[in-house]
Amino acid sequence: MKQVVKKAIIPAAGLGTRFLPATKSMPKEMLPIVDVPSIQYIVEEAVKSGIEEILIITNPYKKCIEDHFDKTFELEERLNRSGKTKELEMIHKISEMADLFFVRQKEPKGLGHAILCTKAFVGNEPFAVMLGDDVVVNREGEPAMKQLIRQYELTGSSILGVQEVALEETGKYGIVKTASKEKDGLYALEDIIEKPKENPPGNLAVMGRYILSPSIFEHLKEQKPGALGEIQLTDAIAELMKEEKVYAYQFKGRRYDIGDKMGYLKAILDFALERENLREPLMEYICELAEKNKE
Ligand code: UTP
């Protein structure tokens, strides 16, 4: 019988080396897109997708993620006293957003290892994985995770969220090999290769959104750490595929890699341009910059 996807985990315990020195003491998942930390957008996406319980994987240096979603009595009291009701409401909402739980990954031993730390929370249910540095926006339609959940409701199988990338970019992603399209962006998975150096099996890349069957934990447990001591989720998915059907689904929406400098800059610009009070002055500034940097 198909189960309902009620739990999501958000791995956010990576080192963020691509964003040093900012990430020396500041989690990349807390980098603000204009004025909202990236991870808040991911929690909002989970809630809008119908997820009821969220577990965030952090590490001892990322306590501020927990603090961000906690209640801040003193700040709320001060905002209340000074009549800043709009700000008060905004701050209060964050701590009420969802049932949030936290677990610490003691060492950054890779995404697979991070997910293994959530076994007790997940239990024997299918669960969602939403990477803490992948923000996806689909303003006109359903959130990316909701789209995956709909596909899960049809198939009852694990599903990897994918999007097309340029062939020369495939070396940066987990790339899937798929059988022909079943319908509307849904493919049966034939293989998955982590960051292929040459001959990628296609250009559909896994983009930070998954629904996984709990059997994945058995395969994660069996994975041997790679050269950098990391346990790869991709390898466990390749094993899972041998026993259960796994699908790839090409979700709609724009995805930003916040852990990458260019991805982060694009996110800030796009999000700012969506704000009524920022759009016009920002556009003016962008045009001015474009004019100045023409040659
Ligand atoms: P990334 O590979 O993008 O994160 O992992 P990273 O290792 O922090 O990045 P760089 O390459 O050093 O800049 C994808 C997601 O998995 C989490 C990260 O926090 C990120 O959200 N992750 C990664 C963990 O939770 N634990 C790990 O050991 C590794």
mmCIF file of C-alpha atoms and ligand atoms in Angstrom:
data_model
loop_
_atom_site.group_PDB
_atom_site.id
_atom_site.type_symbol
_atom_site.label_atom_id
_atom_site.label_comp_id
_atom_site.label_asym_id
_atom_site.label_seq_id
_atom_site.Cartn_x
_atom_site.Cartn_y
_atom_site.Cartn_z
ATOM 1 C CA MET A 1 0.000 0.000 0.000
ATOM 2 C CA LYS A 2 1.262 3.491 -0.866
ATOM 3 C CA GLN A 3 2.155 5.556 2.180
ATOM 4 C CA VAL A 4 1.841 9.306 2.584
ATOM 5 C CA VAL A 5 4.992 11.456 2.576
ATOM 6 C CA LYS A 6 4.768 13.412 5.833
ATOM 7 C CA LYS A 7 8.402 13.838 6.827
ATOM 8 C CA ALA A 8 11.204 15.821 5.236
ATOM 9 C CA ILE A 9 14.852 16.008 6.071
ATOM 10 C CA ILE A 10 17.040 18.975 5.205
ATOM 11 C CA PRO A 11 20.770 18.152 5.213
ATOM 12 C CA ALA A 12 22.623 21.309 6.200
ATOM 13 C CA ALA A 13 25.790 20.013 7.838
ATOM 14 C CA GLY A 14 28.260 20.403 4.955
ATOM 15 C CA LEU A 15 31.422 22.496 5.243
ATOM 16 C CA GLY A 16 30.523 24.969 2.513
ATOM 17 C CA THR A 17 34.105 25.218 1.288
ATOM 18 C CA ARG A 18 33.059 26.872 -1.970
ATOM 19 C CA PHE A 19 31.890 29.860 0.010
ATOM 20 C CA LEU A 20 34.849 30.420 2.359
ATOM 21 C CA PRO A 21 35.669 32.601 4.216
ATOM 22 C CA ALA A 22 31.989 33.561 4.776
ATOM 23 C CA THR A 23 31.176 29.992 5.799
ATOM 24 C CA LYS A 24 33.965 29.775 8.381
ATOM 25 C CA SER A 25 31.538 30.694 11.139
ATOM 26 C CA MET A 26 28.329 31.246 9.176
ATOM 27 C CA PRO A 27 26.375 28.317 7.664
ATOM 28 C CA LYS A 28 25.837 28.776 3.930
ATOM 29 C CA GLU A 29 22.218 27.732 4.519
ATOM 30 C CA MET A 30 21.806 30.949 6.532
ATOM 31 C CA LEU A 31 23.125 33.241 3.795
ATOM 32 C CA PRO A 32 20.301 35.698 3.189
ATOM 33 C CA ILE A 33 18.593 36.026 -0.153
ATOM 34 C CA VAL A 34 17.831 39.738 0.254
ATOM 35 C CA ASP A 35 16.627 39.450 3.880
ATOM 36 C CA VAL A 36 15.475 35.838 4.275
ATOM 37 C CA PRO A 37 17.941 33.003 5.030
ATOM 38 C CA SER A 38 17.988 30.424 2.215
ATOM 39 C CA ILE A 39 16.976 27.579 4.528
ATOM 40 C CA GLN A 40 13.776 29.416 5.483
ATOM 41 C CA TYR A 41 12.675 29.245 1.838
ATOM 42 C CA ILE A 42 13.282 25.490 1.900
ATOM 43 C CA VAL A 43 11.252 25.027 5.096
ATOM 44 C CA GLU A 44 8.457 27.119 3.519
ATOM 45 C CA GLU A 45 8.518 24.912 0.414
ATOM 46 C CA ALA A 46 8.213 21.797 2.597
ATOM 47 C CA VAL A 47 5.238 23.249 4.500
ATOM 48 C CA LYS A 48 3.491 24.353 1.281
ATOM 49 C CA SER A 49 4.020 20.825 -0.058
ATOM 50 C CA GLY A 50 2.071 19.324 2.849
ATOM 51 C CA ILE A 51 5.043 18.055 4.885
ATOM 52 C CA GLU A 52 4.187 17.841 8.596
ATOM 53 C CA GLU A 53 7.523 17.163 10.295
ATOM 54 C CA ILE A 54 10.925 18.465 9.276
ATOM 55 C CA LEU A 55 14.313 17.327 10.533
ATOM 56 C CA ILE A 56 17.280 19.605 9.848
ATOM 57 C CA ILE A 57 20.748 18.033 9.947
ATOM 58 C CA THR A 58 23.252 20.476 11.362
ATOM 59 C CA ASN A 59 26.679 20.310 13.007
ATOM 60 C CA PRO A 60 28.144 21.824 16.178
ATOM 61 C CA TYR A 61 29.081 25.044 14.328
ATOM 62 C CA LYS A 62 25.628 25.673 12.913
ATOM 63 C CA LYS A 63 23.643 26.411 16.032
ATOM 64 C CA CYS A 64 22.301 29.622 14.529
ATOM 65 C CA ILE A 65 20.059 27.532 12.222
ATOM 66 C CA GLU A 66 18.258 26.183 15.316
ATOM 67 C CA ASP A 67 18.144 29.666 16.814
ATOM 68 C CA HIS A 68 16.588 31.104 13.663
ATOM 69 C CA PHE A 69 13.562 28.816 13.932
ATOM 70 C CA ASP A 70 13.251 29.182 17.701
ATOM 71 C CA LYS A 71 11.052 31.619 19.578
ATOM 72 C CA THR A 72 12.828 34.877 20.466
ATOM 73 C CA PHE A 73 10.991 36.170 23.553
ATOM 74 C CA GLU A 74 13.097 39.273 24.080
ATOM 75 C CA LEU A 75 12.953 40.453 20.465
ATOM 76 C CA GLU A 76 9.216 39.780 20.266
ATOM 77 C CA GLU A 77 8.613 41.641 23.514
ATOM 78 C CA ARG A 78 10.612 44.652 22.321
ATOM 79 C CA LEU A 79 8.874 44.738 18.938
ATOM 80 C CA ASN A 80 5.561 44.494 20.749
ATOM 81 C CA ARG A 81 6.405 47.363 23.104
ATOM 82 C CA SER A 82 7.538 49.610 20.257
ATOM 83 C CA GLY A 83 4.384 48.865 18.239
ATOM 84 C CA LYS A 84 6.247 47.198 15.335
ATOM 85 C CA THR A 85 3.390 44.799 14.677
ATOM 86 C CA LYS A 86 4.370 43.896 11.124
ATOM 87 C CA GLU A 87 7.874 42.849 12.168
ATOM 88 C CA LEU A 88 6.495 41.083 15.239
ATOM 89 C CA GLU A 89 4.134 39.027 13.128
ATOM 90 C CA MET A 90 6.910 38.156 10.682
ATOM 91 C CA ILE A 91 9.271 37.002 13.454
ATOM 92 C CA HIS A 92 6.561 35.094 15.300
ATOM 93 C CA LYS A 93 5.523 33.198 12.155
ATOM 94 C CA ILE A 94 9.018 31.751 11.703
ATOM 95 C CA SER A 95 8.926 29.917 15.026
ATOM 96 C CA GLU A 96 5.424 28.605 14.312
ATOM 97 C CA MET A 97 6.095 27.534 10.745
ATOM 98 C CA ALA A 98 6.378 23.770 11.219
ATOM 99 C CA ASP A 99 7.225 20.959 13.601
ATOM 100 C CA LEU A 100 10.975 21.222 13.369
ATOM 101 C CA PHE A 101 13.532 18.799 14.746
ATOM 102 C CA PHE A 102 17.314 18.870 14.671
ATOM 103 C CA VAL A 103 20.029 16.232 14.629
ATOM 104 C CA ARG A 104 23.771 16.744 14.490
ATOM 105 C CA GLN A 105 26.071 15.034 12.039
ATOM 106 C CA LYS A 106 29.210 14.715 14.129
ATOM 107 C CA GLU A 107 31.597 14.748 11.161
ATOM 108 C CA PRO A 108 30.969 15.941 7.588
ATOM 109 C CA LYS A 109 31.221 12.470 6.043
ATOM 110 C CA GLY A 110 29.064 13.240 3.026
ATOM 111 C CA LEU A 111 25.405 13.536 2.110
ATOM 112 C CA GLY A 112 24.835 9.772 2.422
ATOM 113 C CA HIS A 113 26.209 9.771 5.954
ATOM 114 C CA ALA A 114 24.108 12.845 6.845
ATOM 115 C CA ILE A 115 20.959 11.018 5.710
ATOM 116 C CA LEU A 116 21.945 7.941 7.690
ATOM 117 C CA CYS A 117 21.827 10.129 10.851
ATOM 118 C CA THR A 118 18.052 10.533 10.325
ATOM 119 C CA LYS A 119 17.089 6.842 10.397
ATOM 120 C CA ALA A 120 15.417 6.952 13.820
ATOM 121 C CA PHE A 121 13.356 10.023 12.860
ATOM 122 C CA VAL A 122 12.235 8.611 9.517
ATOM 123 C CA GLY A 123 11.323 5.105 10.715
ATOM 124 C CA ASN A 124 9.678 2.939 8.103
ATOM 125 C CA GLU A 125 8.053 5.593 5.894
ATOM 126 C CA PRO A 126 8.910 7.185 2.563
ATOM 127 C CA PHE A 127 10.471 10.586 3.199
ATOM 128 C CA ALA A 128 11.459 13.758 1.396
ATOM 129 C CA VAL A 129 15.026 15.055 1.157
ATOM 130 C CA MET A 130 15.524 18.737 0.382
ATOM 131 C CA LEU A 131 19.136 19.921 0.204
ATOM 132 C CA GLY A 132 19.797 22.886 2.453
ATOM 133 C CA ASP A 133 21.618 24.860 -0.220
ATOM 134 C CA ASP A 134 19.217 24.271 -3.132
ATOM 135 C CA VAL A 135 16.445 26.841 -3.298
ATOM 136 C CA VAL A 136 13.736 26.164 -5.890
ATOM 137 C CA VAL A 137 11.138 28.709 -6.953
ATOM 138 C CA ASN A 138 8.061 27.992 -9.018
ATOM 139 C CA ARG A 139 6.050 31.186 -8.680
ATOM 140 C CA GLU A 140 3.338 30.252 -11.176
ATOM 141 C CA GLY A 141 2.797 26.683 -10.063
ATOM 142 C CA GLU A 142 3.267 24.124 -7.322
ATOM 143 C CA PRO A 143 6.414 23.952 -5.192
ATOM 144 C CA ALA A 144 9.001 21.444 -6.435
ATOM 145 C CA MET A 145 8.482 19.060 -3.497
ATOM 146 C CA LYS A 146 4.713 19.064 -4.000
ATOM 147 C CA GLN A 147 5.290 18.064 -7.648
ATOM 148 C CA LEU A 148 7.434 15.135 -6.488
ATOM 149 C CA ILE A 149 4.859 14.104 -3.883
ATOM 150 C CA ARG A 150 2.189 14.000 -6.609
ATOM 151 C CA GLN A 151 4.388 11.662 -8.628
ATOM 152 C CA TYR A 152 4.949 9.525 -5.524
ATOM 153 C CA GLU A 153 1.191 9.270 -5.093
ATOM 154 C CA LEU A 154 1.026 7.798 -8.624
ATOM 155 C CA THR A 155 4.023 5.481 -8.467
ATOM 156 C CA GLY A 156 4.577 4.642 -4.784
ATOM 157 C CA SER A 157 8.320 4.552 -5.567
ATOM 158 C CA SER A 158 11.424 6.603 -4.815
ATOM 159 C CA ILE A 159 11.736 9.684 -7.058
ATOM 160 C CA LEU A 160 14.695 11.947 -7.803
ATOM 161 C CA GLY A 161 13.985 15.534 -8.841
ATOM 162 C CA VAL A 162 15.967 16.303 -12.010
ATOM 163 C CA GLN A 163 16.467 19.131 -14.477
ATOM 164 C CA GLU A 164 18.397 19.484 -17.717
ATOM 165 C CA VAL A 165 21.872 21.019 -17.594
ATOM 166 C CA ALA A 166 24.335 21.918 -20.361
ATOM 167 C CA LEU A 167 26.497 18.908 -21.330
ATOM 168 C CA GLU A 168 29.687 20.691 -20.188
ATOM 169 C CA GLU A 169 28.128 21.142 -16.729
ATOM 170 C CA THR A 170 27.346 17.442 -16.157
ATOM 171 C CA GLY A 171 30.625 16.871 -14.248
ATOM 172 C CA LYS A 172 29.235 18.922 -11.357
ATOM 173 C CA TYR A 173 26.121 16.817 -10.712
ATOM 174 C CA GLY A 174 24.678 13.375 -10.179
ATOM 175 C CA ILE A 175 23.575 12.454 -13.724
ATOM 176 C CA VAL A 176 20.792 9.970 -14.402
ATOM 177 C CA LYS A 177 20.372 7.482 -17.211
ATOM 178 C CA THR A 178 16.695 6.998 -17.939
ATOM 179 C CA ALA A 179 14.430 4.784 -19.969
ATOM 180 C CA SER A 180 12.023 6.599 -22.279
ATOM 181 C CA LYS A 181 9.692 9.126 -20.729
ATOM 182 C CA GLU A 182 6.646 7.465 -19.105
ATOM 183 C CA LYS A 183 4.594 10.650 -19.156
ATOM 184 C CA ASP A 184 4.824 14.360 -18.330
ATOM 185 C CA GLY A 185 8.440 14.420 -17.207
ATOM 186 C CA LEU A 186 8.471 11.065 -15.380
ATOM 187 C CA TYR A 187 11.248 8.608 -16.304
ATOM 188 C CA ALA A 188 12.164 5.157 -15.009
ATOM 189 C CA LEU A 189 15.718 5.309 -13.690
ATOM 190 C CA GLU A 190 18.283 3.003 -15.302
ATOM 191 C CA ASP A 191 21.464 4.302 -13.728
ATOM 192 C CA ILE A 192 22.885 7.200 -11.776
ATOM 193 C CA ILE A 193 26.476 8.417 -11.910
ATOM 194 C CA GLU A 194 27.986 10.937 -9.507
ATOM 195 C CA LYS A 195 29.859 13.791 -11.251
ATOM 196 C CA PRO A 196 30.813 11.865 -14.454
ATOM 197 C CA LYS A 197 34.234 12.993 -15.727
ATOM 198 C CA GLU A 198 33.497 11.843 -19.278
ATOM 199 C CA ASN A 199 30.705 10.289 -21.350
ATOM 200 C CA PRO A 200 27.746 11.362 -19.188
ATOM 201 C CA PRO A 201 24.715 9.135 -19.792
ATOM 202 C CA GLY A 202 22.624 12.234 -20.578
ATOM 203 C CA ASN A 203 22.090 15.732 -19.307
ATOM 204 C CA LEU A 204 19.415 15.208 -16.627
ATOM 205 C CA ALA A 205 20.970 16.218 -13.313
ATOM 206 C CA VAL A 206 19.715 15.496 -9.793
ATOM 207 C CA MET A 207 18.770 18.826 -8.255
ATOM 208 C CA GLY A 208 18.437 18.641 -4.485
ATOM 209 C CA ARG A 209 14.935 17.175 -4.185
ATOM 210 C CA TYR A 210 14.216 13.488 -3.532
ATOM 211 C CA ILE A 211 11.553 11.179 -2.190
ATOM 212 C CA LEU A 212 13.191 8.030 -0.864
ATOM 213 C CA SER A 213 11.919 4.705 0.314
ATOM 214 C CA PRO A 214 13.151 3.787 3.834
ATOM 215 C CA SER A 215 15.061 0.820 2.302
ATOM 216 C CA ILE A 216 17.704 3.410 1.348
ATOM 217 C CA PHE A 217 19.046 3.185 4.918
ATOM 218 C CA GLU A 218 20.070 -0.458 4.426
ATOM 219 C CA HIS A 219 22.097 0.561 1.371
ATOM 220 C CA LEU A 220 23.592 3.616 3.058
ATOM 221 C CA LYS A 221 24.778 1.431 5.925
ATOM 222 C CA GLU A 222 26.616 -0.826 3.493
ATOM 223 C CA GLN A 223 28.406 1.952 1.595
ATOM 224 C CA LYS A 224 32.180 2.138 2.004
ATOM 225 C CA PRO A 225 33.501 5.697 2.414
ATOM 226 C CA GLY A 226 35.155 7.067 -0.752
ATOM 227 C CA ALA A 227 38.565 8.755 -1.105
ATOM 228 C CA LEU A 228 37.571 11.759 1.026
ATOM 229 C CA GLY A 229 35.899 9.597 3.679
ATOM 230 C CA GLU A 230 32.480 10.562 2.317
ATOM 231 C CA ILE A 231 29.477 8.277 1.948
ATOM 232 C CA GLN A 232 27.638 9.106 -1.262
ATOM 233 C CA LEU A 233 23.861 9.051 -1.512
ATOM 234 C CA THR A 234 24.222 8.392 -5.247
ATOM 235 C CA ASP A 235 25.938 5.028 -4.638
ATOM 236 C CA ALA A 236 23.166 3.928 -2.260
ATOM 237 C CA ILE A 237 20.510 4.953 -4.819
ATOM 238 C CA ALA A 238 22.317 2.881 -7.472
ATOM 239 C CA GLU A 239 22.010 -0.123 -5.134
ATOM 240 C CA LEU A 240 18.374 0.632 -4.221
ATOM 241 C CA MET A 241 17.540 0.651 -7.930
ATOM 242 C CA LYS A 242 18.528 -3.002 -8.216
ATOM 243 C CA GLU A 243 15.760 -3.963 -5.762
ATOM 244 C CA GLU A 244 13.016 -1.367 -6.173
ATOM 245 C CA LYS A 245 11.733 0.816 -8.943
ATOM 246 C CA VAL A 246 13.191 4.337 -8.814
ATOM 247 C CA TYR A 247 12.011 7.236 -10.984
ATOM 248 C CA ALA A 248 13.407 10.582 -12.081
ATOM 249 C CA TYR A 249 10.969 13.452 -12.398
ATOM 250 C CA GLN A 250 11.730 16.654 -14.284
ATOM 251 C CA PHE A 251 10.172 19.192 -11.957
ATOM 252 C CA LYS A 252 9.189 22.700 -12.947
ATOM 253 C CA GLY A 253 10.775 25.699 -11.289
ATOM 254 C CA ARG A 254 14.011 27.645 -11.138
ATOM 255 C CA ARG A 255 16.689 26.129 -8.937
ATOM 256 C CA TYR A 256 19.478 28.131 -7.336
ATOM 257 C CA ASP A 257 22.630 26.557 -5.880
ATOM 258 C CA ILE A 258 23.203 28.840 -2.915
ATOM 259 C CA GLY A 259 26.509 27.098 -2.107
ATOM 260 C CA ASP A 260 27.923 28.376 -5.400
ATOM 261 C CA LYS A 261 28.856 32.069 -5.700
ATOM 262 C CA MET A 262 27.193 32.601 -9.075
ATOM 263 C CA GLY A 263 24.069 30.689 -8.008
ATOM 264 C CA TYR A 264 23.837 32.841 -4.890
ATOM 265 C CA LEU A 265 24.242 36.123 -6.800
ATOM 266 C CA LYS A 266 21.569 35.109 -9.309
ATOM 267 C CA ALA A 267 19.181 34.235 -6.469
ATOM 268 C CA ILE A 268 19.650 37.610 -4.783
ATOM 269 C CA LEU A 269 19.035 39.499 -8.033
ATOM 270 C CA ASP A 270 15.985 37.464 -9.074
ATOM 271 C CA PHE A 271 14.391 37.608 -5.624
ATOM 272 C CA ALA A 272 15.056 41.339 -5.279
ATOM 273 C CA LEU A 273 13.515 41.989 -8.708
ATOM 274 C CA GLU A 274 10.328 40.266 -7.485
ATOM 275 C CA ARG A 275 10.008 42.788 -4.634
ATOM 276 C CA GLU A 276 7.850 45.761 -5.494
ATOM 277 C CA ASN A 277 9.905 48.251 -3.490
ATOM 278 C CA LEU A 278 13.250 47.043 -4.858
ATOM 279 C CA ARG A 279 12.483 46.295 -8.483
ATOM 280 C CA GLU A 280 12.700 49.775 -9.933
ATOM 281 C CA PRO A 281 15.799 51.105 -8.164
ATOM 282 C CA LEU A 282 17.593 47.788 -8.736
ATOM 283 C CA MET A 283 16.742 47.759 -12.456
ATOM 284 C CA GLU A 284 18.054 51.315 -12.747
ATOM 285 C CA TYR A 285 21.272 50.265 -11.062
ATOM 286 C CA ILE A 286 21.657 47.160 -13.248
ATOM 287 C CA CYS A 287 21.182 49.264 -16.408
ATOM 288 C CA GLU A 288 23.727 51.777 -15.130
ATOM 289 C CA LEU A 289 26.219 48.970 -14.468
ATOM 290 C CA ALA A 290 25.590 47.380 -17.867
ATOM 291 C CA GLU A 291 26.198 50.743 -19.567
ATOM 292 C CA LYS A 292 29.437 51.335 -17.618
ATOM 293 C CA ASN A 293 30.784 47.820 -18.285
ATOM 294 C CA LYS A 294 29.884 47.712 -21.990
ATOM 295 C CA GLU A 295 33.375 47.563 -23.402
HETATM 296 P P1 UTP B 1 27.314 20.024 -0.869
HETATM 297 O O1 UTP B 1 28.349 19.121 -1.402
HETATM 298 O O2 UTP B 1 26.713 21.042 -1.757
HETATM 299 O O3 UTP B 1 27.791 20.773 0.448
HETATM 300 O O4 UTP B 1 26.188 19.126 -0.186
HETATM 301 P P2 UTP B 1 29.217 21.090 1.024
HETATM 302 O O5 UTP B 1 30.008 19.870 1.205
HETATM 303 O O6 UTP B 1 28.938 21.929 2.226
HETATM 304 O O7 UTP B 1 29.769 22.027 -0.157
HETATM 305 P P3 UTP B 1 31.239 22.504 -0.540
HETATM 306 O O8 UTP B 1 31.525 21.709 -1.791
HETATM 307 O O9 UTP B 1 32.175 22.199 0.616
HETATM 308 O O10 UTP B 1 31.127 23.954 -0.825
HETATM 309 C C1 UTP B 1 24.808 19.247 -0.450
HETATM 310 C C2 UTP B 1 24.025 19.378 0.842
HETATM 311 O O11 UTP B 1 24.342 18.315 1.741
HETATM 312 C C3 UTP B 1 24.744 18.820 2.994
HETATM 313 C C4 UTP B 1 25.202 20.255 2.735
HETATM 314 O O12 UTP B 1 25.032 21.069 3.889
HETATM 315 C C5 UTP B 1 24.325 20.683 1.587
HETATM 316 O O13 UTP B 1 23.115 21.243 2.022
HETATM 317 N N1 UTP B 1 25.825 17.962 3.543
HETATM 318 C C6 UTP B 1 26.930 17.681 2.800
HETATM 319 C C7 UTP B 1 25.700 17.467 4.830
HETATM 320 O O14 UTP B 1 24.678 17.717 5.524
HETATM 321 N N2 UTP B 1 26.708 16.707 5.337
HETATM 322 C C8 UTP B 1 27.842 16.412 4.630
HETATM 323 O O15 UTP B 1 28.727 15.711 5.163
HETATM 324 C C9 UTP B 1 27.950 16.918 3.321
#
